[in-house]
Short mmCIF file of C-alpha atoms and ligand atoms in Angstrom, two decimals:
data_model
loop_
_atom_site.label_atom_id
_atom_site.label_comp_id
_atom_site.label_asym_id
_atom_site.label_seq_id
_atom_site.Cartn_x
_atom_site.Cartn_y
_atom_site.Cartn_z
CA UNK U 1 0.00 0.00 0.00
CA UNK U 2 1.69 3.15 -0.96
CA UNK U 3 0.12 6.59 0.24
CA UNK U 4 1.24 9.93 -0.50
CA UNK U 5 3.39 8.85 -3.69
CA UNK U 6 3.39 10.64 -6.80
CA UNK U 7 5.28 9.32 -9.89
CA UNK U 8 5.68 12.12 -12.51
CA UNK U 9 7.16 10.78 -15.75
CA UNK U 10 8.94 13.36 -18.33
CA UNK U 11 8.53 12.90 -22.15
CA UNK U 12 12.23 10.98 -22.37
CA UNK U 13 10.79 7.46 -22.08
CA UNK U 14 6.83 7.63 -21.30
CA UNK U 15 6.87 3.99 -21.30
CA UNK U 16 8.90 3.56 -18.51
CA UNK U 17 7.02 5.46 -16.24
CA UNK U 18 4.03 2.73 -17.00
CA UNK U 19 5.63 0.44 -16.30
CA UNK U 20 7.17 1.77 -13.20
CA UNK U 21 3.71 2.67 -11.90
CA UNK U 22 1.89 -0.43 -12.97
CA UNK U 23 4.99 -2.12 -10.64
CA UNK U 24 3.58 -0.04 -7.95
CA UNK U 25 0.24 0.26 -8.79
CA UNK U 26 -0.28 3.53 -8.99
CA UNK U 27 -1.41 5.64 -11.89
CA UNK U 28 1.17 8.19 -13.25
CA UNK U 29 0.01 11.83 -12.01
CA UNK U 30 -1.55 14.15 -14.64
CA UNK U 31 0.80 16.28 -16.55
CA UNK U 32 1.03 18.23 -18.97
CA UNK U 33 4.36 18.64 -21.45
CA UNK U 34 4.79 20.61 -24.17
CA UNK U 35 6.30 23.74 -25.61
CA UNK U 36 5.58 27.08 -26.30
CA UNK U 37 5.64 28.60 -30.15
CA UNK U 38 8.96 30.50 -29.15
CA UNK U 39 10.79 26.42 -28.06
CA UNK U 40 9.99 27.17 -24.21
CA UNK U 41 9.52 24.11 -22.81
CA UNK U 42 5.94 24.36 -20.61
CA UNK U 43 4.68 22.08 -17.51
CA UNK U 44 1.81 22.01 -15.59
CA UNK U 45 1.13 19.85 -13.01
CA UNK U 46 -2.67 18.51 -13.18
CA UNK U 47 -2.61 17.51 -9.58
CA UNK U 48 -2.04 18.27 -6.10
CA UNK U 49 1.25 17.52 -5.22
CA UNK U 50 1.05 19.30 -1.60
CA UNK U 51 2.65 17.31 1.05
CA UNK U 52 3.40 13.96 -1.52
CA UNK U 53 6.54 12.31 -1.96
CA UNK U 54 6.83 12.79 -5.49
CA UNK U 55 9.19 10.79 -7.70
CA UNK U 56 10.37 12.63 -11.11
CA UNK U 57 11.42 9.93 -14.06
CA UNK U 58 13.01 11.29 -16.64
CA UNK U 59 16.27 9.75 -18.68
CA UNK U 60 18.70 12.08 -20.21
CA UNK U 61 18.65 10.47 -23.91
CA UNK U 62 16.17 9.68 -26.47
CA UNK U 63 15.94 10.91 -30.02
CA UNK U 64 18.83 13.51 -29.39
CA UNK U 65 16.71 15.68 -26.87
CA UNK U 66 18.54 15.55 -23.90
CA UNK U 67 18.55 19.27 -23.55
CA UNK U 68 14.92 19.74 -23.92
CA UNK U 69 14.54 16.66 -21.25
CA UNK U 70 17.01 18.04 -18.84
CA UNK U 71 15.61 21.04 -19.08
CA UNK U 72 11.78 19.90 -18.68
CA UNK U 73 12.99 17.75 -15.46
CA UNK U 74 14.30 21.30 -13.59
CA UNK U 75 10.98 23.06 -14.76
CA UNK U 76 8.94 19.68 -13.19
CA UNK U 77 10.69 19.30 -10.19
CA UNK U 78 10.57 23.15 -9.86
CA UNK U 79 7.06 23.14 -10.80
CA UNK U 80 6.64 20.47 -7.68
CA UNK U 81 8.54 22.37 -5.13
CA UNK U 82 6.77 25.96 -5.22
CA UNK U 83 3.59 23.42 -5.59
CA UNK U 84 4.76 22.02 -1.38
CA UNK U 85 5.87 18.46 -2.23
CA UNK U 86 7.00 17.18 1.02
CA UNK U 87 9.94 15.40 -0.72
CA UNK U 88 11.22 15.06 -4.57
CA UNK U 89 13.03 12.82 -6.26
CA UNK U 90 14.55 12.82 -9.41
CA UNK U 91 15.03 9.55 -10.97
CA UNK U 92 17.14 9.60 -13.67
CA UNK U 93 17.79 5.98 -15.06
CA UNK U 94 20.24 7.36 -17.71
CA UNK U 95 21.99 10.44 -15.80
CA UNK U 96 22.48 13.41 -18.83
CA UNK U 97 26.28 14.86 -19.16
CA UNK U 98 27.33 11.91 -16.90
CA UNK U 99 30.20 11.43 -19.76
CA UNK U 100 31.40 15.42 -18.67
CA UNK U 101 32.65 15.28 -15.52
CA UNK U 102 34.78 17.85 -14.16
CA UNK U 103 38.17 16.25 -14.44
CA UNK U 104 40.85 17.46 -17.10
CA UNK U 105 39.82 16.48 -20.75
CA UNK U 106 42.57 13.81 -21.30
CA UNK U 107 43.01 13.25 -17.62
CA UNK U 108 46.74 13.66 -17.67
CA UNK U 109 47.00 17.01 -16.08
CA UNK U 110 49.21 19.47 -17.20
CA UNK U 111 51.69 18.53 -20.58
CA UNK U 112 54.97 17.87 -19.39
CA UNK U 113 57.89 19.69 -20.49
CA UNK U 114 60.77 17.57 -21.68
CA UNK U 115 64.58 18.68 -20.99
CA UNK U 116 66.24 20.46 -23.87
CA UNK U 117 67.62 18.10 -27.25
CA UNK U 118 65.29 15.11 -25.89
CA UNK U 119 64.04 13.30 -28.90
CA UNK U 120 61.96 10.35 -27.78
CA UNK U 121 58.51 10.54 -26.90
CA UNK U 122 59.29 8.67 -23.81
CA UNK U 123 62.90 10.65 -23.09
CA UNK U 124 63.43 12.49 -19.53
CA UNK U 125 60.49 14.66 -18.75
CA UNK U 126 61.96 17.86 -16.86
CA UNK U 127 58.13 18.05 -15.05
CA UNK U 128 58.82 22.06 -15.18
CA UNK U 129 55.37 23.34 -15.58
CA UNK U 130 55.11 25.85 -19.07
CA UNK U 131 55.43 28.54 -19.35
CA UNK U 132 58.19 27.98 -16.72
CA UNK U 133 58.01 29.77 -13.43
CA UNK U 134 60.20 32.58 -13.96
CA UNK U 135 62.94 33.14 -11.26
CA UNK U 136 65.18 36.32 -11.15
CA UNK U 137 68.29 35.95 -13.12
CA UNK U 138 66.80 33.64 -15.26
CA UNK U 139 64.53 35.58 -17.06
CA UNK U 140 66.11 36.49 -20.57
CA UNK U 141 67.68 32.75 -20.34
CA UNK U 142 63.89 31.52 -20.45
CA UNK U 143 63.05 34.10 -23.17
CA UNK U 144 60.69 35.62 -21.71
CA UNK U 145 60.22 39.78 -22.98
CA UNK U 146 62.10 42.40 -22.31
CA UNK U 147 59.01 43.80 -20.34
CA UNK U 148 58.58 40.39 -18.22
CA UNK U 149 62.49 40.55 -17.89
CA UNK U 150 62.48 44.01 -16.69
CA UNK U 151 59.51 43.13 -14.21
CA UNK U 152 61.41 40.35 -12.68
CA UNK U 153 64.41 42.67 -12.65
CA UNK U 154 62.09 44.94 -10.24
CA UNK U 155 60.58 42.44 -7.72
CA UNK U 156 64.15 41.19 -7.35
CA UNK U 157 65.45 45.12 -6.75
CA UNK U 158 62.45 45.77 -4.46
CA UNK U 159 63.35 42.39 -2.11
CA UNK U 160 66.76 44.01 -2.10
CA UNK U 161 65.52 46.95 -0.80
CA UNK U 162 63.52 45.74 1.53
CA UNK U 163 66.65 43.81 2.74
CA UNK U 164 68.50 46.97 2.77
CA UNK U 165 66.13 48.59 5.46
CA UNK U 166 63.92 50.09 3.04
CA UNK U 167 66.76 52.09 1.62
CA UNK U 168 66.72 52.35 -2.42
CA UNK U 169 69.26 51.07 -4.03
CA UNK U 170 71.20 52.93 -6.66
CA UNK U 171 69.92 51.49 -10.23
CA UNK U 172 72.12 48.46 -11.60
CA UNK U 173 70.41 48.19 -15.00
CA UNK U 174 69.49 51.14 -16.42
CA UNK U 175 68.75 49.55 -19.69
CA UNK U 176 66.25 46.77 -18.43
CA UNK U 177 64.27 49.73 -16.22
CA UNK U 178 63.78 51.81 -19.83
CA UNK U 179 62.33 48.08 -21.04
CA UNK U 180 59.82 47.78 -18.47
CA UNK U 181 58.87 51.72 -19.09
CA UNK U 182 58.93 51.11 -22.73
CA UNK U 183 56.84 47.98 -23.18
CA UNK U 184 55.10 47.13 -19.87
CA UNK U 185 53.78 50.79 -18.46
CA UNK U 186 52.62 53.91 -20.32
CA UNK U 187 55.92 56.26 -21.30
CA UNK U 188 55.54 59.22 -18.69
CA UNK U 189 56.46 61.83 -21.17
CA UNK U 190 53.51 61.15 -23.57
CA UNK U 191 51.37 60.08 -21.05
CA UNK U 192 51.79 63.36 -19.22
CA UNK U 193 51.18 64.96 -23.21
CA UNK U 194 47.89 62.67 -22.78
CA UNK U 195 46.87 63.55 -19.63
CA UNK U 196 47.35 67.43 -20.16
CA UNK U 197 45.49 67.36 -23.43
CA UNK U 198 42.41 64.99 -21.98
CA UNK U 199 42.58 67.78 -19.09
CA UNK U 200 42.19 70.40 -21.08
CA UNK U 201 39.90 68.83 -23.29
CA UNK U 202 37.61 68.08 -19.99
CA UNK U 203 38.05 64.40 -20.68
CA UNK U 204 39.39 61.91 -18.21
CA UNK U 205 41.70 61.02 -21.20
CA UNK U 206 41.61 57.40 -21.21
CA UNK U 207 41.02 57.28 -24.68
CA UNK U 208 44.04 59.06 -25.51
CA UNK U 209 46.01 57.11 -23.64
CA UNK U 210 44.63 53.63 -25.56
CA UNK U 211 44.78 54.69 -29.10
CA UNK U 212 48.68 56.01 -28.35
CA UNK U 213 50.46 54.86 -25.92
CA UNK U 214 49.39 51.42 -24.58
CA UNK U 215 51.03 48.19 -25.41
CA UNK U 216 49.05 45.85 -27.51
CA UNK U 217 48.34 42.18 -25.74
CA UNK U 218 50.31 39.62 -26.82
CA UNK U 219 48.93 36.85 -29.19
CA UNK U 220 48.24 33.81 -28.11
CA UNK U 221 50.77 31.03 -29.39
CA UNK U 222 49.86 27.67 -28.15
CA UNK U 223 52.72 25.72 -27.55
CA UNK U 224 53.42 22.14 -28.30
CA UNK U 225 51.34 19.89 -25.79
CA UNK U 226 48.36 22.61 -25.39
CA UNK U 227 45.17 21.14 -25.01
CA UNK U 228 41.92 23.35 -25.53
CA UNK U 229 39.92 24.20 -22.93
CA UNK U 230 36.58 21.94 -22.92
CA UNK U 231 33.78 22.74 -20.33
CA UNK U 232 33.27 20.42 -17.54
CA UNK U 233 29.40 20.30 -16.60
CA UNK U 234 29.19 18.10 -13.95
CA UNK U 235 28.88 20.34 -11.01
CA UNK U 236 26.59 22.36 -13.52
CA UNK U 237 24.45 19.76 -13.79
CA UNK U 238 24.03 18.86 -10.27
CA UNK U 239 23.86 22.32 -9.35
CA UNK U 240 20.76 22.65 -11.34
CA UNK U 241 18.86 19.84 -9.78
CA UNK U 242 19.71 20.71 -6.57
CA UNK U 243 18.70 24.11 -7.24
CA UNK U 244 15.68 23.37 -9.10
CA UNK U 245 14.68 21.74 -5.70
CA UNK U 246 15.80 18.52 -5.93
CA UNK U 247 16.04 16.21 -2.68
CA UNK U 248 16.95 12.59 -3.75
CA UNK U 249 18.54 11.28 -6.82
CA UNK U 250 17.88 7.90 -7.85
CA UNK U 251 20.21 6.86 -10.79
CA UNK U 252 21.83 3.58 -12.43
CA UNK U 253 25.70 2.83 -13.69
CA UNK U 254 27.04 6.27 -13.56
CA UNK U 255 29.26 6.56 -15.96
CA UNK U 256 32.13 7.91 -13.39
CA UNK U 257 30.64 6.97 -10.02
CA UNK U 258 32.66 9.47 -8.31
CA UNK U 259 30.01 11.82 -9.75
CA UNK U 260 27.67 11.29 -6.93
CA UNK U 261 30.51 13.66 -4.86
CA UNK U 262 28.80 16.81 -6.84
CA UNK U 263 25.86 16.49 -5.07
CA UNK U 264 25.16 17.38 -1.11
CA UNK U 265 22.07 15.45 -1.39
CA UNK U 266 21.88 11.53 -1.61
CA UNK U 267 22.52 10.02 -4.64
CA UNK U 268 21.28 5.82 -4.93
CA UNK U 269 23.33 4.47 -8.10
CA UNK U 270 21.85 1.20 -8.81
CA UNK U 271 23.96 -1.19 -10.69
CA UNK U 272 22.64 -2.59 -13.96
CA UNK U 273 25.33 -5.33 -13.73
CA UNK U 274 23.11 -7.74 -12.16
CA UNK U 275 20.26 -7.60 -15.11
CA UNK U 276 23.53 -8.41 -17.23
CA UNK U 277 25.07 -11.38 -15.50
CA UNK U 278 21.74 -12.65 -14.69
CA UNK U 279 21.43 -12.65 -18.52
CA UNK U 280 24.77 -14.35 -19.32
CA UNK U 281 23.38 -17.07 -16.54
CA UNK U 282 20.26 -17.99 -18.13
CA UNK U 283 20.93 -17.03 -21.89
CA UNK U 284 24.01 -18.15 -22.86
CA UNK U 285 24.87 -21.73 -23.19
CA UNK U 286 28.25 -23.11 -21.65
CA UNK U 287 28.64 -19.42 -20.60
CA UNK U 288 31.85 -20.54 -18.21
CA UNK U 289 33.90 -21.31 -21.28
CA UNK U 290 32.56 -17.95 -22.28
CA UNK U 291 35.52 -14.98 -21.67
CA UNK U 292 33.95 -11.33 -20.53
CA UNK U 293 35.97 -8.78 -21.93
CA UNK U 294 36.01 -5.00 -21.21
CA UNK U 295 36.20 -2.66 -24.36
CA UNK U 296 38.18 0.11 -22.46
CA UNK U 297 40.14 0.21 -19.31
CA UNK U 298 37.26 2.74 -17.87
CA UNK U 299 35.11 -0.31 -17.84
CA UNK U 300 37.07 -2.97 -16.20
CA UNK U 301 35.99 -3.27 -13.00
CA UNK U 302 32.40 -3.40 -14.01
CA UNK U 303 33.45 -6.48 -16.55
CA UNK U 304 35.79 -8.02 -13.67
CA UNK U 305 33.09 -8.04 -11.04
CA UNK U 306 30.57 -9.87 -13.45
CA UNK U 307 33.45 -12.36 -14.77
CA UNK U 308 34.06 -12.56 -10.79
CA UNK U 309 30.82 -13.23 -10.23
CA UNK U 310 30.24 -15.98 -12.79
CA UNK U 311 33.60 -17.56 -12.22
CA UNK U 312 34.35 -16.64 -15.84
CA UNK U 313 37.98 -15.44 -17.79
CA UNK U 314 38.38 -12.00 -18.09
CA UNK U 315 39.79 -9.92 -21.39
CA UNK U 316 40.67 -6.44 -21.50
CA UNK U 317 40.72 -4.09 -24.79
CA UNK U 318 43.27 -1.28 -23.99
CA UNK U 319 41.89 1.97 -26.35
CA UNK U 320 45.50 3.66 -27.19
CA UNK U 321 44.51 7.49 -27.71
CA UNK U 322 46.38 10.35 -27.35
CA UNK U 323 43.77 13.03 -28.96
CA UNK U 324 44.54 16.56 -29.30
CA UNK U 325 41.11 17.46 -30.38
CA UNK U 326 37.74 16.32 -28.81
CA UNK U 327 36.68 14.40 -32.05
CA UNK U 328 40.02 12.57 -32.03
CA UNK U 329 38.66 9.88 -29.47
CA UNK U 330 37.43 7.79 -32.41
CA UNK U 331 40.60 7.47 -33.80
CA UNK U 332 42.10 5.17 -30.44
CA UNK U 333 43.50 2.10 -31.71
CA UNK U 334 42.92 -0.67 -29.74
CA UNK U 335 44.69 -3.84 -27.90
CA UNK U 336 43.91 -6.87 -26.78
CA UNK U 337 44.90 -8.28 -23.53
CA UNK U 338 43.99 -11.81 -22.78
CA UNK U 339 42.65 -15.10 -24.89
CA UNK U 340 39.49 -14.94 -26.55
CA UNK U 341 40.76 -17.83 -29.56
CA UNK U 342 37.73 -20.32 -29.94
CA UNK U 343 35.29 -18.50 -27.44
CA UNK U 344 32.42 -16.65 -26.97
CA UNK U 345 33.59 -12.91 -26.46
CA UNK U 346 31.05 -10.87 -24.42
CA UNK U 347 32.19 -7.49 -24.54
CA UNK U 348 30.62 -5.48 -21.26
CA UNK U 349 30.38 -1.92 -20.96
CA UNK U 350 28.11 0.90 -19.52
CA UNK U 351 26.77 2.89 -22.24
CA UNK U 352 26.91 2.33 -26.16
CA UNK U 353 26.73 5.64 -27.90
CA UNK U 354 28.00 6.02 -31.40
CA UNK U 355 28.40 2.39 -31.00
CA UNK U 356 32.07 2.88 -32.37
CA UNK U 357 33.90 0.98 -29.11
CA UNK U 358 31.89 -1.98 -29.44
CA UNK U 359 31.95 -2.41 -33.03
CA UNK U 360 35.54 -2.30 -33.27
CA UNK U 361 36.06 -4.32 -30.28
CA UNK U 362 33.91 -7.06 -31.80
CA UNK U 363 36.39 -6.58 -34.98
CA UNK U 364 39.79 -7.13 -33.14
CA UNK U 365 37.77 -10.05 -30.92
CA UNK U 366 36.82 -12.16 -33.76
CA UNK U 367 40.51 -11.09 -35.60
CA UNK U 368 41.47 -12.67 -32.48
CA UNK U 369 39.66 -15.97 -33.00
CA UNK U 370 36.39 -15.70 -30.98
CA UNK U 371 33.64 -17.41 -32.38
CA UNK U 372 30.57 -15.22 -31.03
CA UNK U 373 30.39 -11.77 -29.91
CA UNK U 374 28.02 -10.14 -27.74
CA UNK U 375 27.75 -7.07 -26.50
CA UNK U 376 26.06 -6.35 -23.06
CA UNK U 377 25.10 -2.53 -22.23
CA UNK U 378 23.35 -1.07 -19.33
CA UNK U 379 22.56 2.15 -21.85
CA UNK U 380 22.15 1.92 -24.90
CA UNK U 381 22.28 5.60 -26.37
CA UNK U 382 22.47 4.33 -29.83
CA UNK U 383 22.55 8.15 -31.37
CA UNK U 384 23.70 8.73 -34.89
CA UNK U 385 24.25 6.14 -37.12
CA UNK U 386 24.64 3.64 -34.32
CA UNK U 387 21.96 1.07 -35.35
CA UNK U 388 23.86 1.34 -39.24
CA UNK U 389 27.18 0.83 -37.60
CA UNK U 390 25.85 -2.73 -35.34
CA UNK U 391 23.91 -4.30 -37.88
CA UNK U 392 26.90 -4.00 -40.34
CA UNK U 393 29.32 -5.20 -37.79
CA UNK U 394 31.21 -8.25 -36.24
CA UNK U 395 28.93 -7.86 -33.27
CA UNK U 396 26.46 -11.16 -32.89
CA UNK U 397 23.73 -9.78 -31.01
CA UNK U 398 23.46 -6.68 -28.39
CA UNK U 399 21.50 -6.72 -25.33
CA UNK U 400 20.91 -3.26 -23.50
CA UNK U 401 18.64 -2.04 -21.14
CA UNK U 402 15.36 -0.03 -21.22
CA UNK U 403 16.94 3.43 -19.32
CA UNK U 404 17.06 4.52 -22.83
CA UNK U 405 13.86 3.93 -24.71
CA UNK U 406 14.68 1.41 -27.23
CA UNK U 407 11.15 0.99 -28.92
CA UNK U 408 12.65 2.67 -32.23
CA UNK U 409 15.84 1.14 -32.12
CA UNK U 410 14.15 -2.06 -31.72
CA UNK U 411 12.56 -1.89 -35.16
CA UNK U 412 15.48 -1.29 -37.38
CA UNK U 413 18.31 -3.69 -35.21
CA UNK U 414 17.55 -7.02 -35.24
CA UNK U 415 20.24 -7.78 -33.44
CA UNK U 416 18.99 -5.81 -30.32
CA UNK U 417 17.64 -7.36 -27.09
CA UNK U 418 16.17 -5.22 -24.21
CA UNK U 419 16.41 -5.82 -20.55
CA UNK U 420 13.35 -4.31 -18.17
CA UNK U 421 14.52 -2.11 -15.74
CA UNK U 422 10.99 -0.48 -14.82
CA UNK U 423 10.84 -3.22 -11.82
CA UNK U 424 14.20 -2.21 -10.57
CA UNK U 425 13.75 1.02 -10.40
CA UNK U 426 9.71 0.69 -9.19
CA UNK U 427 11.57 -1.13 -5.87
CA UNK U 428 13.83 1.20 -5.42
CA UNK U 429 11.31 4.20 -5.42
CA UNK U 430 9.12 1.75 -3.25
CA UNK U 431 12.09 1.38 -0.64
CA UNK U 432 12.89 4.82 -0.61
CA UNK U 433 9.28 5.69 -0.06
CA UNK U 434 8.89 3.69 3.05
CA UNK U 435 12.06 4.78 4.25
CA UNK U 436 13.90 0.92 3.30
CA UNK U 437 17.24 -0.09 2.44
CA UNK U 438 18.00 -0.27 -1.07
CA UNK U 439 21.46 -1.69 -0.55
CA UNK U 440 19.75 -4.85 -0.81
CA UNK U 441 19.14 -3.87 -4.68
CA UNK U 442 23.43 -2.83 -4.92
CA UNK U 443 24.06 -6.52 -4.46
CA UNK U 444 21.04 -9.25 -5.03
CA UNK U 445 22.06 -12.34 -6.94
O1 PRP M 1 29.64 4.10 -28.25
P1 PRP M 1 30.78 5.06 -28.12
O2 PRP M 1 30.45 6.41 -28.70
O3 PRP M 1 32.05 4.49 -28.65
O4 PRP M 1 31.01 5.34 -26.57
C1 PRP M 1 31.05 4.29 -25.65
C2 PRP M 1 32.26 4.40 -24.77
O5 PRP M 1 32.29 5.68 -24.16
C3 PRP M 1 32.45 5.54 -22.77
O6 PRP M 1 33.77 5.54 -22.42
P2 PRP M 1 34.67 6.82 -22.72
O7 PRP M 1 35.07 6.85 -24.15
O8 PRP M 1 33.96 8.04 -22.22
O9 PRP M 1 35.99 6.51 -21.90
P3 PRP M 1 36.21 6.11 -20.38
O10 PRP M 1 35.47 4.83 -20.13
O11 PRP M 1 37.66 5.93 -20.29
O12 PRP M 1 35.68 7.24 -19.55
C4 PRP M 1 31.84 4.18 -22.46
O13 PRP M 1 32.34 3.64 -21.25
C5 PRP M 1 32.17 3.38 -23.66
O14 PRP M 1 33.37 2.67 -23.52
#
């Protein structure tokens, strides 16, 4: 008996609330979704929400609308909390941007500088960060400007100075202190001209001053080993939720579980793993001779605790990329580490997107002598030409959840299979409702 729930399903995956509330046996609450002429996305809730504990679903894929979905989940759960919802959860079974974390792009920190005549890629790295910290002295050795030389030449004259009791110190450089005057500050003499002429003019004379006598920036010259800048939106993202009035997030496979640490509310990341392995169990024949293999190193210990799990061989594909641009990622090449000659390969992962890791994978597997390859995928994005790209490749047969509406991808792959997770996710809103445990759905066999 559940009282005072409300499930609230967004327009990502419609049929997933159903069957979420027919696991409950409730009816989904009366909403309506849709969009102004201008794009605005528009909700009204078509029920009293006051005092309910009111559960959100809404998956961030599905028909390359994630924006539009993300953004009509902060307008719902908004819509709930200036509406007096005792509680609100947002349960997102695919979480959106989980891919954008806020760690560095290629997630090895700053590019090392190597020392001077080193050839080899893997030759002596210096780890002097660049541009190098600039001490005094070394300055024009670093080649640095004659402004940033003469600057340096200053701080180092002023810490004299100030060892000297304050006392000045008669000038040692004359030629370095015209640099600094020259490039780095406005020359007095025309700057006086300036200032006289804005005076009399009855302007403050800044004008003068920027069209005459100010240096212009420098350009910016990337060095070797730059890496653009690319926006993080993780903390975004859970900013907005929480902001929106978000209390509880209910969520499965995170792509990077330390993701949760955005958040200062509770986060429950189920684990789809168990869906899969109970699916190796009962659907693949002799699965022990079977090999699970991991299509990226990301991914391992989700393979390794299913291959643990099932007592089966574990494989690793090792994606060798060193990008320099975002849309260099496809071009990894890959490696195989372990035996997958004269087995079934089943390559486990957490999300398929463009479908390009699995594809290939299943390429290099059979290469490598496997005689069947499946592919088993908590989310199963599919966007692009992803369908195209399975059904023409090595891949046997792919099984991914339902956190990602699959109806139309289900009509033009044949070689798709769909797992339920409506009943997962119905007990864990159920649990959470009546204040339960939902460890117990972390680690069920
Ligand atoms: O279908 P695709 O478009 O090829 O994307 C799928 C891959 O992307 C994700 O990993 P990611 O490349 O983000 O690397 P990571 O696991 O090292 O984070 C995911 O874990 C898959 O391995």
């Amino acid at each position: 008996m559940v009282r005072n729930l409300v499930v609230l399903g967004g327009n990502s995956h419609p049929q997933l609330t159903d069957t979420i509330c027919s696991h409950l046996g409730i009816a989904p609450a009366k909403v309506l979704l849709g969009k102004f002429k201008v794009g605005e996305t528009r909700v009204e809730i078509e029920e009293s929400v006051r005092g309910k504990d009111v559960f959100i679903i809404q998956s961030g894929s599905g028909g390359g609308k994630v924006n539009d979905h993300l953004m009509e989940l902060l307008i719902a759960i908004s819509a709930c909390r200036t509406a007096s919802a005792k509680r609100i959860t947002a349960v997102l079974p695919l979480f959106p941007y989980s891919r954008q974390s806020d760690i560095p792009y290629n997630k090895t920190g700053a590019p090392l500088a190597k020392a001077p005549g080193t050839r080899s890629r893997t030759g002596t790295y210096t780890f002097d960060s660049r541009p190098q910290t600039p001490h005094p002295g070394q300055a024009e050795s670093a080649g640095l400007s004659n402004g940033s030389a003469a600057l340096h030449h200053q701080l180092s004259r002023m810490k004299m100075d100030e060892r000297h009791g304050g006392h000045q110190l008669p000038p040692t450089s004359p030629v370095k202190s015209d640099s600094l005057r020259r490039s780095d500050t406005f020359d007095s003499n025309k700057s006086d001209k300036s200032d006289k002429h804005a005076h009399h003019n009855g302007t403050n004379g800044t004008n003068g001053i920027t069209r005459q006598n100010t240096t212009k920036p420098p350009v910016f010259e990337p060095q070797a080993g730059y890496r653009q800048w690319v926006a993080q939106a993780g903390t975004l993202i859970a900013d907005l939720l929480t902001c929106a009035g978000a209390d509880h997030v209910i969520t499965m496979d995170l792509h990077d579980p330390q993701y949760q640490g955005f958040f200062d509310i509770p986060v429950d990341n189920l684990y789809g793993r168990h869906l899969l392995r109970k699916h190796i169990q009962f659907n693949i024949p002799n699965y022990q001779q079977a090999v699970v293999v991991s299509p990226d190193a990301g991914g391992a210990k989700r393979a390794t605790a299913i291959a643990d799990a099932l007592g089966m061989p574990f494989a690793l594909i090792h994606k060798e990329r060193r990008p320099t641009q975002i849309n260099d990622r496809q071009n990894a090449t890959m490696m195989l580490v372990g035996d997958v000659a004269d087995r079934v390969a089943i390559l486990v992962d957490d999300l398929a997107d463009t479908s390009n890791t699995i594809t290939r994978a299943a390429k290099l597997l059979k290469k490598e002598g496997a005689t069947t390859v499946y592919a088993l995928i908590t989310h199963g994005i599919l966007s692009g030409d992803a369908i195209d790209r399975i059904n023409a490749s090595a891949l046997d047969k792919v099984v991914v959840t339902n956190t990602v509406d699959q109806t139309e991808h289900m009509l033009r792959c044949p070689k798709l299979e769909v797992l339920e997770v409506g009943n997962v996710f119905a007990e864990a809103i159920r649990r959470v409702h009546h204040g339960e445990s939902i460890s117990v759905l972390f680690d069920y066999s």
